[in-house]
Amino acid sequence: MGISFKNMNESSRAGSLAKSYLNSASKQESKVVLDKNAQTTYVDNIYNYLLDVGFETSISAKVLKQPSSKIFFSIFNHLINTIDPNLLSKNTLTEDKFPMIVKYIGYPYLLPKAVFVALTAPHTWPHLLCLLSWMVDLVKFRKIIMQEKSKNFG
């Protein structure tokens, strides 16, 4: 039994198609992230969540449109501690741990490398806004699952 060049070419094409799909998905995600209407939706989602949970820092929707790194990390820490209380002790998130944590929680999109250099710069903030909104949705989803679990299993 030898190697079939036909199968190698099909495998190579499949790999190329997968790369093409991932690149187009990433580009589509970037288009959505940069859309002003999407950004407004993300801000509303994050802001309403923070109001609902009585977030310790007073934040306005306006501040969420261009926050400081301190505010970003405060929100991110809160969400991470809600998602996985054992992952970090409070206020220990640093910029070097940030990419690993984003990957660990399963964020489905690739963040541009510039995000990790200049967290709240105008060109990177929309990507982080999307991340925070996704994390808020994850927290809400986990809460619903836990409520259903406690109903069904007492």
Short mmCIF file of N, CA and C in Angstrom, two decimals:
data_model
loop_
_atom_site.label_atom_id
_atom_site.label_comp_id
_atom_site.label_asym_id
_atom_site.label_seq_id
_atom_site.Cartn_x
_atom_site.Cartn_y
_atom_site.Cartn_z
N MET A 1 0.85 -1.18 0.00
CA MET A 1 0.00 0.00 0.00
C MET A 1 0.89 1.24 0.00
N GLY A 2 0.69 2.04 -0.96
CA GLY A 2 1.45 3.28 -1.04
C GLY A 2 0.58 4.48 -0.73
N ILE A 3 1.19 5.63 -0.72
CA ILE A 3 0.46 6.87 -0.50
C ILE A 3 -0.22 7.27 -1.79
N SER A 4 -1.46 7.55 -1.70
CA SER A 4 -2.21 7.98 -2.87
C SER A 4 -2.10 9.50 -3.01
N PHE A 5 -1.59 9.94 -4.14
CA PHE A 5 -1.48 11.38 -4.37
C PHE A 5 -2.85 12.03 -4.43
N LYS A 6 -3.85 11.25 -4.87
CA LYS A 6 -5.21 11.79 -4.93
C LYS A 6 -5.67 12.15 -3.51
N ASN A 7 -5.44 11.25 -2.56
CA ASN A 7 -5.85 11.52 -1.18
C ASN A 7 -5.06 12.67 -0.58
N MET A 8 -3.77 12.76 -0.91
CA MET A 8 -2.96 13.88 -0.40
C MET A 8 -3.50 15.20 -0.92
N ASN A 9 -3.86 15.24 -2.20
CA ASN A 9 -4.39 16.48 -2.76
C ASN A 9 -5.72 16.83 -2.13
N GLU A 10 -6.57 15.83 -1.89
CA GLU A 10 -7.87 16.09 -1.25
C GLU A 10 -7.65 16.60 0.16
N SER A 11 -6.70 15.97 0.86
CA SER A 11 -6.39 16.40 2.22
C SER A 11 -5.85 17.83 2.23
N SER A 12 -5.00 18.12 1.28
CA SER A 12 -4.42 19.46 1.17
C SER A 12 -5.51 20.48 0.87
N ARG A 13 -6.42 20.10 -0.04
CA ARG A 13 -7.53 21.01 -0.37
C ARG A 13 -8.41 21.22 0.85
N ALA A 14 -8.66 20.16 1.62
CA ALA A 14 -9.49 20.29 2.81
C ALA A 14 -8.85 21.24 3.81
N GLY A 15 -7.52 21.11 3.96
CA GLY A 15 -6.81 22.02 4.85
C GLY A 15 -6.88 23.45 4.36
N SER A 16 -6.75 23.64 3.06
CA SER A 16 -6.85 24.98 2.49
C SER A 16 -8.25 25.55 2.68
N LEU A 17 -9.26 24.70 2.49
CA LEU A 17 -10.64 25.16 2.68
C LEU A 17 -10.88 25.54 4.14
N ALA A 18 -10.33 24.74 5.06
CA ALA A 18 -10.49 25.06 6.48
C ALA A 18 -9.83 26.40 6.81
N LYS A 19 -8.61 26.61 6.30
CA LYS A 19 -7.93 27.88 6.55
C LYS A 19 -8.72 29.04 5.94
N SER A 20 -9.22 28.83 4.74
CA SER A 20 -10.00 29.86 4.07
C SER A 20 -11.25 30.20 4.87
N TYR A 21 -11.91 29.16 5.38
CA TYR A 21 -13.12 29.38 6.18
C TYR A 21 -12.78 30.15 7.45
N LEU A 22 -11.73 29.74 8.15
CA LEU A 22 -11.36 30.42 9.39
C LEU A 22 -10.97 31.87 9.13
N ASN A 23 -10.24 32.12 8.03
CA ASN A 23 -9.87 33.50 7.71
C ASN A 23 -11.09 34.33 7.39
N SER A 24 -12.04 33.78 6.63
CA SER A 24 -13.24 34.55 6.30
C SER A 24 -14.11 34.76 7.53
N ALA A 25 -14.18 33.75 8.41
CA ALA A 25 -14.96 33.90 9.64
C ALA A 25 -14.35 35.01 10.50
N SER A 26 -13.01 35.04 10.56
CA SER A 26 -12.34 36.08 11.34
C SER A 26 -12.59 37.46 10.74
N LYS A 27 -12.57 37.55 9.41
CA LYS A 27 -12.83 38.83 8.75
C LYS A 27 -14.28 39.26 8.97
N GLN A 28 -15.21 38.29 8.91
CA GLN A 28 -16.62 38.62 9.14
C GLN A 28 -16.82 39.09 10.57
N GLU A 29 -16.17 38.43 11.51
CA GLU A 29 -16.28 38.83 12.90
C GLU A 29 -15.74 40.24 13.07
N SER A 30 -14.63 40.55 12.43
CA SER A 30 -14.05 41.89 12.53
C SER A 30 -15.00 42.95 11.98
N LYS A 31 -15.69 42.63 10.87
CA LYS A 31 -16.65 43.58 10.30
C LYS A 31 -17.77 43.85 11.28
N VAL A 32 -18.26 42.80 11.94
CA VAL A 32 -19.34 42.97 12.92
C VAL A 32 -18.85 43.77 14.12
N VAL A 33 -17.67 43.45 14.59
CA VAL A 33 -17.10 44.13 15.76
C VAL A 33 -16.95 45.62 15.50
N LEU A 34 -16.56 45.98 14.29
CA LEU A 34 -16.32 47.38 13.97
C LEU A 34 -17.59 48.14 13.62
N ASP A 35 -18.70 47.45 13.47
CA ASP A 35 -19.98 48.08 13.17
C ASP A 35 -20.48 48.86 14.39
N LYS A 36 -20.82 50.14 14.18
CA LYS A 36 -21.24 51.00 15.30
C LYS A 36 -22.51 50.49 15.98
N ASN A 37 -23.44 49.92 15.22
CA ASN A 37 -24.67 49.38 15.82
C ASN A 37 -24.34 48.19 16.71
N ALA A 38 -23.44 47.33 16.26
CA ALA A 38 -23.03 46.19 17.08
C ALA A 38 -22.36 46.68 18.36
N GLN A 39 -21.51 47.69 18.25
CA GLN A 39 -20.83 48.23 19.43
C GLN A 39 -21.83 48.78 20.43
N THR A 40 -22.87 49.44 19.94
CA THR A 40 -23.91 49.96 20.83
C THR A 40 -24.62 48.82 21.54
N THR A 41 -24.88 47.74 20.83
CA THR A 41 -25.51 46.56 21.43
C THR A 41 -24.61 45.97 22.51
N TYR A 42 -23.31 45.88 22.23
CA TYR A 42 -22.36 45.35 23.21
C TYR A 42 -22.34 46.22 24.47
N VAL A 43 -22.28 47.53 24.27
CA VAL A 43 -22.25 48.45 25.41
C VAL A 43 -23.52 48.29 26.25
N ASP A 44 -24.67 48.23 25.59
CA ASP A 44 -25.94 48.07 26.31
C ASP A 44 -25.96 46.77 27.10
N ASN A 45 -25.50 45.69 26.50
CA ASN A 45 -25.48 44.39 27.15
C ASN A 45 -24.60 44.42 28.40
N ILE A 46 -23.42 44.97 28.27
CA ILE A 46 -22.48 45.03 29.39
C ILE A 46 -23.01 45.96 30.48
N TYR A 47 -23.46 47.14 30.07
CA TYR A 47 -23.95 48.14 31.03
C TYR A 47 -25.14 47.60 31.82
N ASN A 48 -26.12 47.01 31.14
CA ASN A 48 -27.30 46.49 31.82
C ASN A 48 -26.94 45.35 32.77
N TYR A 49 -26.01 44.51 32.37
CA TYR A 49 -25.56 43.44 33.25
C TYR A 49 -24.92 44.02 34.51
N LEU A 50 -24.03 44.99 34.33
CA LEU A 50 -23.34 45.58 35.48
C LEU A 50 -24.33 46.25 36.43
N LEU A 51 -25.36 46.89 35.88
CA LEU A 51 -26.40 47.47 36.73
C LEU A 51 -27.16 46.39 37.50
N ASP A 52 -27.50 45.31 36.80
CA ASP A 52 -28.27 44.23 37.41
C ASP A 52 -27.54 43.56 38.57
N VAL A 53 -26.23 43.42 38.44
CA VAL A 53 -25.47 42.73 39.49
C VAL A 53 -24.93 43.67 40.55
N GLY A 54 -25.19 44.98 40.40
CA GLY A 54 -24.70 45.95 41.39
C GLY A 54 -23.19 46.04 41.39
N PHE A 55 -22.62 46.15 40.21
CA PHE A 55 -21.17 46.24 40.06
C PHE A 55 -20.61 47.31 40.97
N GLU A 56 -19.49 46.99 41.63
CA GLU A 56 -18.94 47.86 42.68
C GLU A 56 -18.46 49.22 42.19
N THR A 57 -18.10 49.33 40.94
CA THR A 57 -17.62 50.60 40.40
C THR A 57 -18.73 51.25 39.59
N SER A 58 -18.97 52.51 39.84
CA SER A 58 -20.00 53.22 39.10
C SER A 58 -19.50 53.47 37.67
N ILE A 59 -20.23 52.92 36.71
CA ILE A 59 -19.84 53.03 35.31
C ILE A 59 -21.05 53.46 34.49
N SER A 60 -20.82 54.40 33.60
CA SER A 60 -21.89 54.83 32.70
C SER A 60 -21.70 54.15 31.35
N ALA A 61 -22.76 54.14 30.56
CA ALA A 61 -22.66 53.59 29.21
C ALA A 61 -21.65 54.39 28.40
N LYS A 62 -21.56 55.67 28.66
CA LYS A 62 -20.61 56.52 27.94
C LYS A 62 -19.17 56.10 28.23
N VAL A 63 -18.88 55.78 29.49
CA VAL A 63 -17.53 55.35 29.86
C VAL A 63 -17.18 54.03 29.16
N LEU A 64 -18.17 53.17 28.97
CA LEU A 64 -17.92 51.88 28.31
C LEU A 64 -17.54 52.03 26.84
N LYS A 65 -17.82 53.17 26.27
CA LYS A 65 -17.46 53.38 24.87
C LYS A 65 -15.97 53.62 24.69
N GLN A 66 -15.28 54.07 25.73
CA GLN A 66 -13.83 54.26 25.68
C GLN A 66 -13.28 54.29 27.11
N PRO A 67 -13.22 53.13 27.76
CA PRO A 67 -12.79 53.10 29.16
C PRO A 67 -11.27 53.10 29.31
N SER A 68 -10.86 53.26 30.53
CA SER A 68 -9.44 53.13 30.86
C SER A 68 -9.11 51.64 31.02
N SER A 69 -7.84 51.33 31.02
CA SER A 69 -7.41 49.94 31.25
C SER A 69 -7.88 49.47 32.62
N LYS A 70 -7.86 50.37 33.59
CA LYS A 70 -8.28 50.02 34.94
C LYS A 70 -9.74 49.56 34.96
N ILE A 71 -10.60 50.28 34.28
CA ILE A 71 -12.02 49.91 34.23
C ILE A 71 -12.19 48.60 33.47
N PHE A 72 -11.47 48.46 32.34
CA PHE A 72 -11.57 47.21 31.60
C PHE A 72 -11.20 46.02 32.48
N PHE A 73 -10.05 46.11 33.17
CA PHE A 73 -9.62 44.99 34.00
C PHE A 73 -10.56 44.76 35.18
N SER A 74 -11.16 45.80 35.69
CA SER A 74 -12.13 45.66 36.76
C SER A 74 -13.34 44.84 36.28
N ILE A 75 -13.85 45.17 35.10
CA ILE A 75 -14.99 44.43 34.54
C ILE A 75 -14.56 43.01 34.18
N PHE A 76 -13.42 42.88 33.54
CA PHE A 76 -12.93 41.56 33.13
C PHE A 76 -12.73 40.66 34.34
N ASN A 77 -12.09 41.19 35.40
CA ASN A 77 -11.90 40.41 36.63
C ASN A 77 -13.23 39.96 37.21
N HIS A 78 -14.19 40.87 37.25
CA HIS A 78 -15.51 40.52 37.78
C HIS A 78 -16.12 39.36 36.99
N LEU A 79 -16.08 39.47 35.67
CA LEU A 79 -16.67 38.43 34.82
C LEU A 79 -15.92 37.10 34.96
N ILE A 80 -14.60 37.15 34.99
CA ILE A 80 -13.81 35.93 35.15
C ILE A 80 -14.10 35.27 36.49
N ASN A 81 -14.17 36.07 37.55
CA ASN A 81 -14.47 35.51 38.87
C ASN A 81 -15.88 34.94 38.94
N THR A 82 -16.79 35.44 38.11
CA THR A 82 -18.14 34.89 38.05
C THR A 82 -18.14 33.60 37.23
N ILE A 83 -17.39 33.57 36.15
CA ILE A 83 -17.32 32.39 35.29
C ILE A 83 -16.58 31.25 35.99
N ASP A 84 -15.45 31.55 36.59
CA ASP A 84 -14.64 30.53 37.25
C ASP A 84 -13.93 31.16 38.45
N PRO A 85 -14.57 31.08 39.63
CA PRO A 85 -14.01 31.73 40.82
C PRO A 85 -12.62 31.20 41.21
N ASN A 86 -12.27 30.01 40.74
CA ASN A 86 -10.97 29.43 41.10
C ASN A 86 -9.86 29.83 40.15
N LEU A 87 -10.20 30.48 39.05
CA LEU A 87 -9.20 30.81 38.04
C LEU A 87 -8.23 31.88 38.52
N LEU A 88 -8.75 32.91 39.10
CA LEU A 88 -7.92 34.02 39.59
C LEU A 88 -8.37 34.42 40.98
N SER A 89 -7.42 34.87 41.77
CA SER A 89 -7.84 35.55 42.98
C SER A 89 -8.12 36.99 42.56
N LYS A 90 -8.91 37.69 43.30
CA LYS A 90 -9.31 39.04 42.89
C LYS A 90 -8.12 39.94 42.59
N ASN A 91 -8.30 40.73 41.51
CA ASN A 91 -7.34 41.75 41.09
C ASN A 91 -5.94 41.23 40.79
N THR A 92 -5.84 39.98 40.32
CA THR A 92 -4.51 39.47 39.98
C THR A 92 -4.31 39.34 38.48
N LEU A 93 -5.27 39.76 37.70
CA LEU A 93 -5.12 39.66 36.25
C LEU A 93 -4.11 40.69 35.77
N THR A 94 -3.17 40.22 34.99
CA THR A 94 -2.20 41.11 34.39
C THR A 94 -2.26 40.93 32.88
N GLU A 95 -1.68 41.87 32.16
CA GLU A 95 -1.73 41.83 30.71
C GLU A 95 -1.08 40.58 30.14
N ASP A 96 -0.09 40.03 30.83
CA ASP A 96 0.57 38.82 30.31
C ASP A 96 -0.31 37.58 30.47
N LYS A 97 -1.21 37.56 31.44
CA LYS A 97 -2.12 36.42 31.64
C LYS A 97 -3.36 36.52 30.75
N PHE A 98 -3.64 37.70 30.28
CA PHE A 98 -4.87 37.96 29.54
C PHE A 98 -5.10 37.03 28.35
N PRO A 99 -4.13 36.85 27.43
CA PRO A 99 -4.38 35.97 26.28
C PRO A 99 -4.67 34.52 26.68
N MET A 100 -3.99 34.02 27.70
CA MET A 100 -4.22 32.65 28.15
C MET A 100 -5.62 32.47 28.72
N ILE A 101 -6.08 33.47 29.45
CA ILE A 101 -7.40 33.38 30.06
C ILE A 101 -8.49 33.45 29.00
N VAL A 102 -8.31 34.32 28.02
CA VAL A 102 -9.28 34.43 26.93
C VAL A 102 -9.41 33.09 26.21
N LYS A 103 -8.29 32.45 25.99
CA LYS A 103 -8.29 31.14 25.33
C LYS A 103 -8.94 30.11 26.24
N TYR A 104 -8.62 30.13 27.53
CA TYR A 104 -9.14 29.16 28.49
C TYR A 104 -10.66 29.18 28.57
N ILE A 105 -11.26 30.38 28.54
CA ILE A 105 -12.72 30.45 28.68
C ILE A 105 -13.44 30.11 27.38
N GLY A 106 -12.69 29.92 26.30
CA GLY A 106 -13.30 29.46 25.05
C GLY A 106 -13.83 30.55 24.15
N TYR A 107 -13.28 31.74 24.25
CA TYR A 107 -13.75 32.82 23.38
C TYR A 107 -13.56 32.38 21.93
N PRO A 108 -14.63 32.43 21.13
CA PRO A 108 -14.58 31.81 19.80
C PRO A 108 -13.86 32.60 18.71
N TYR A 109 -13.49 33.84 18.97
CA TYR A 109 -12.85 34.65 17.94
C TYR A 109 -11.38 34.91 18.26
N LEU A 110 -10.61 35.12 17.24
CA LEU A 110 -9.21 35.50 17.42
C LEU A 110 -9.14 37.00 17.65
N LEU A 111 -8.45 37.39 18.69
CA LEU A 111 -8.26 38.81 18.94
C LEU A 111 -7.00 39.27 18.21
N PRO A 112 -7.04 40.45 17.61
CA PRO A 112 -5.82 40.96 16.96
C PRO A 112 -4.70 41.10 17.99
N LYS A 113 -3.47 40.84 17.57
CA LYS A 113 -2.34 40.93 18.50
C LYS A 113 -2.22 42.32 19.11
N ALA A 114 -2.64 43.34 18.39
CA ALA A 114 -2.55 44.71 18.90
C ALA A 114 -3.38 44.89 20.17
N VAL A 115 -4.42 44.06 20.33
CA VAL A 115 -5.27 44.16 21.52
C VAL A 115 -4.45 43.95 22.78
N PHE A 116 -3.50 43.04 22.72
CA PHE A 116 -2.72 42.71 23.91
C PHE A 116 -1.63 43.74 24.20
N VAL A 117 -1.37 44.61 23.25
CA VAL A 117 -0.36 45.66 23.43
C VAL A 117 -1.01 46.94 23.94
N ALA A 118 -2.09 47.33 23.30
CA ALA A 118 -2.78 48.58 23.64
C ALA A 118 -4.25 48.26 23.90
N LEU A 119 -4.54 47.83 25.12
CA LEU A 119 -5.86 47.29 25.44
C LEU A 119 -7.02 48.20 25.08
N THR A 120 -6.96 49.44 25.45
CA THR A 120 -8.14 50.29 25.24
C THR A 120 -7.92 51.36 24.18
N ALA A 121 -7.02 51.12 23.26
CA ALA A 121 -6.82 52.06 22.15
C ALA A 121 -8.06 52.04 21.26
N PRO A 122 -8.37 53.13 20.59
CA PRO A 122 -9.59 53.20 19.78
C PRO A 122 -9.72 52.09 18.74
N HIS A 123 -8.61 51.62 18.19
CA HIS A 123 -8.69 50.58 17.17
C HIS A 123 -8.79 49.17 17.77
N THR A 124 -8.49 49.01 19.05
CA THR A 124 -8.59 47.70 19.67
C THR A 124 -9.81 47.55 20.58
N TRP A 125 -10.32 48.66 21.07
CA TRP A 125 -11.43 48.59 22.02
C TRP A 125 -12.66 47.86 21.47
N PRO A 126 -13.06 48.04 20.22
CA PRO A 126 -14.24 47.31 19.74
C PRO A 126 -14.11 45.78 19.90
N HIS A 127 -12.91 45.26 19.73
CA HIS A 127 -12.70 43.82 19.90
C HIS A 127 -12.87 43.40 21.36
N LEU A 128 -12.41 44.24 22.27
CA LEU A 128 -12.56 43.95 23.69
C LEU A 128 -14.00 44.14 24.15
N LEU A 129 -14.68 45.07 23.55
CA LEU A 129 -16.10 45.27 23.83
C LEU A 129 -16.88 44.02 23.46
N CYS A 130 -16.58 43.46 22.30
CA CYS A 130 -17.20 42.22 21.86
C CYS A 130 -16.89 41.09 22.85
N LEU A 131 -15.63 40.99 23.28
CA LEU A 131 -15.23 39.98 24.25
C LEU A 131 -16.02 40.10 25.54
N LEU A 132 -16.09 41.32 26.09
CA LEU A 132 -16.82 41.52 27.35
C LEU A 132 -18.30 41.18 27.20
N SER A 133 -18.89 41.57 26.08
CA SER A 133 -20.31 41.26 25.84
C SER A 133 -20.51 39.75 25.75
N TRP A 134 -19.59 39.06 25.08
CA TRP A 134 -19.66 37.60 24.98
C TRP A 134 -19.54 36.98 26.37
N MET A 135 -18.65 37.53 27.20
CA MET A 135 -18.49 37.02 28.56
C MET A 135 -19.76 37.23 29.38
N VAL A 136 -20.40 38.39 29.21
CA VAL A 136 -21.67 38.66 29.90
C VAL A 136 -22.70 37.61 29.48
N ASP A 137 -22.78 37.33 28.19
CA ASP A 137 -23.72 36.30 27.71
C ASP A 137 -23.39 34.94 28.30
N LEU A 138 -22.10 34.62 28.42
CA LEU A 138 -21.69 33.36 29.02
C LEU A 138 -22.13 33.29 30.47
N VAL A 139 -21.96 34.37 31.21
CA VAL A 139 -22.38 34.41 32.62
C VAL A 139 -23.89 34.21 32.71
N LYS A 140 -24.65 34.89 31.87
CA LYS A 140 -26.11 34.76 31.88
C LYS A 140 -26.52 33.32 31.55
N PHE A 141 -25.88 32.73 30.56
CA PHE A 141 -26.18 31.36 30.16
C PHE A 141 -25.89 30.39 31.30
N ARG A 142 -24.74 30.55 31.92
CA ARG A 142 -24.38 29.66 33.04
C ARG A 142 -25.39 29.80 34.19
N LYS A 143 -25.86 31.01 34.42
CA LYS A 143 -26.85 31.23 35.49
C LYS A 143 -28.14 30.48 35.18
N ILE A 144 -28.60 30.55 33.93
CA ILE A 144 -29.81 29.85 33.52
C ILE A 144 -29.62 28.34 33.67
N ILE A 145 -28.48 27.83 33.24
CA ILE A 145 -28.19 26.40 33.35
C ILE A 145 -28.20 25.96 34.81
N MET A 146 -27.58 26.75 35.67
CA MET A 146 -27.53 26.41 37.09
C MET A 146 -28.92 26.43 37.72
N GLN A 147 -29.76 27.40 37.31
CA GLN A 147 -31.13 27.46 37.82
C GLN A 147 -31.92 26.24 37.38
N GLU A 148 -31.78 25.87 36.12
CA GLU A 148 -32.48 24.69 35.60
C GLU A 148 -31.99 23.42 36.29
N LYS A 149 -30.70 23.36 36.51
CA LYS A 149 -30.11 22.19 37.17
C LYS A 149 -30.65 22.05 38.59
N SER A 150 -30.75 23.17 39.32
CA SER A 150 -31.24 23.11 40.69
C SER A 150 -32.74 22.78 40.73
N LYS A 151 -33.50 23.21 39.72
CA LYS A 151 -34.92 22.86 39.64
C LYS A 151 -35.10 21.37 39.42
N ASN A 152 -34.30 20.85 38.50
CA ASN A 152 -34.46 19.44 38.12
C ASN A 152 -33.84 18.46 39.09
N PHE A 153 -32.80 18.88 39.81
CA PHE A 153 -32.10 17.97 40.69
C PHE A 153 -32.14 18.38 42.14
N GLY A 154 -32.99 19.37 42.43
CA GLY A 154 -33.22 19.81 43.78
C GLY A 154 -32.06 20.35 44.44
#
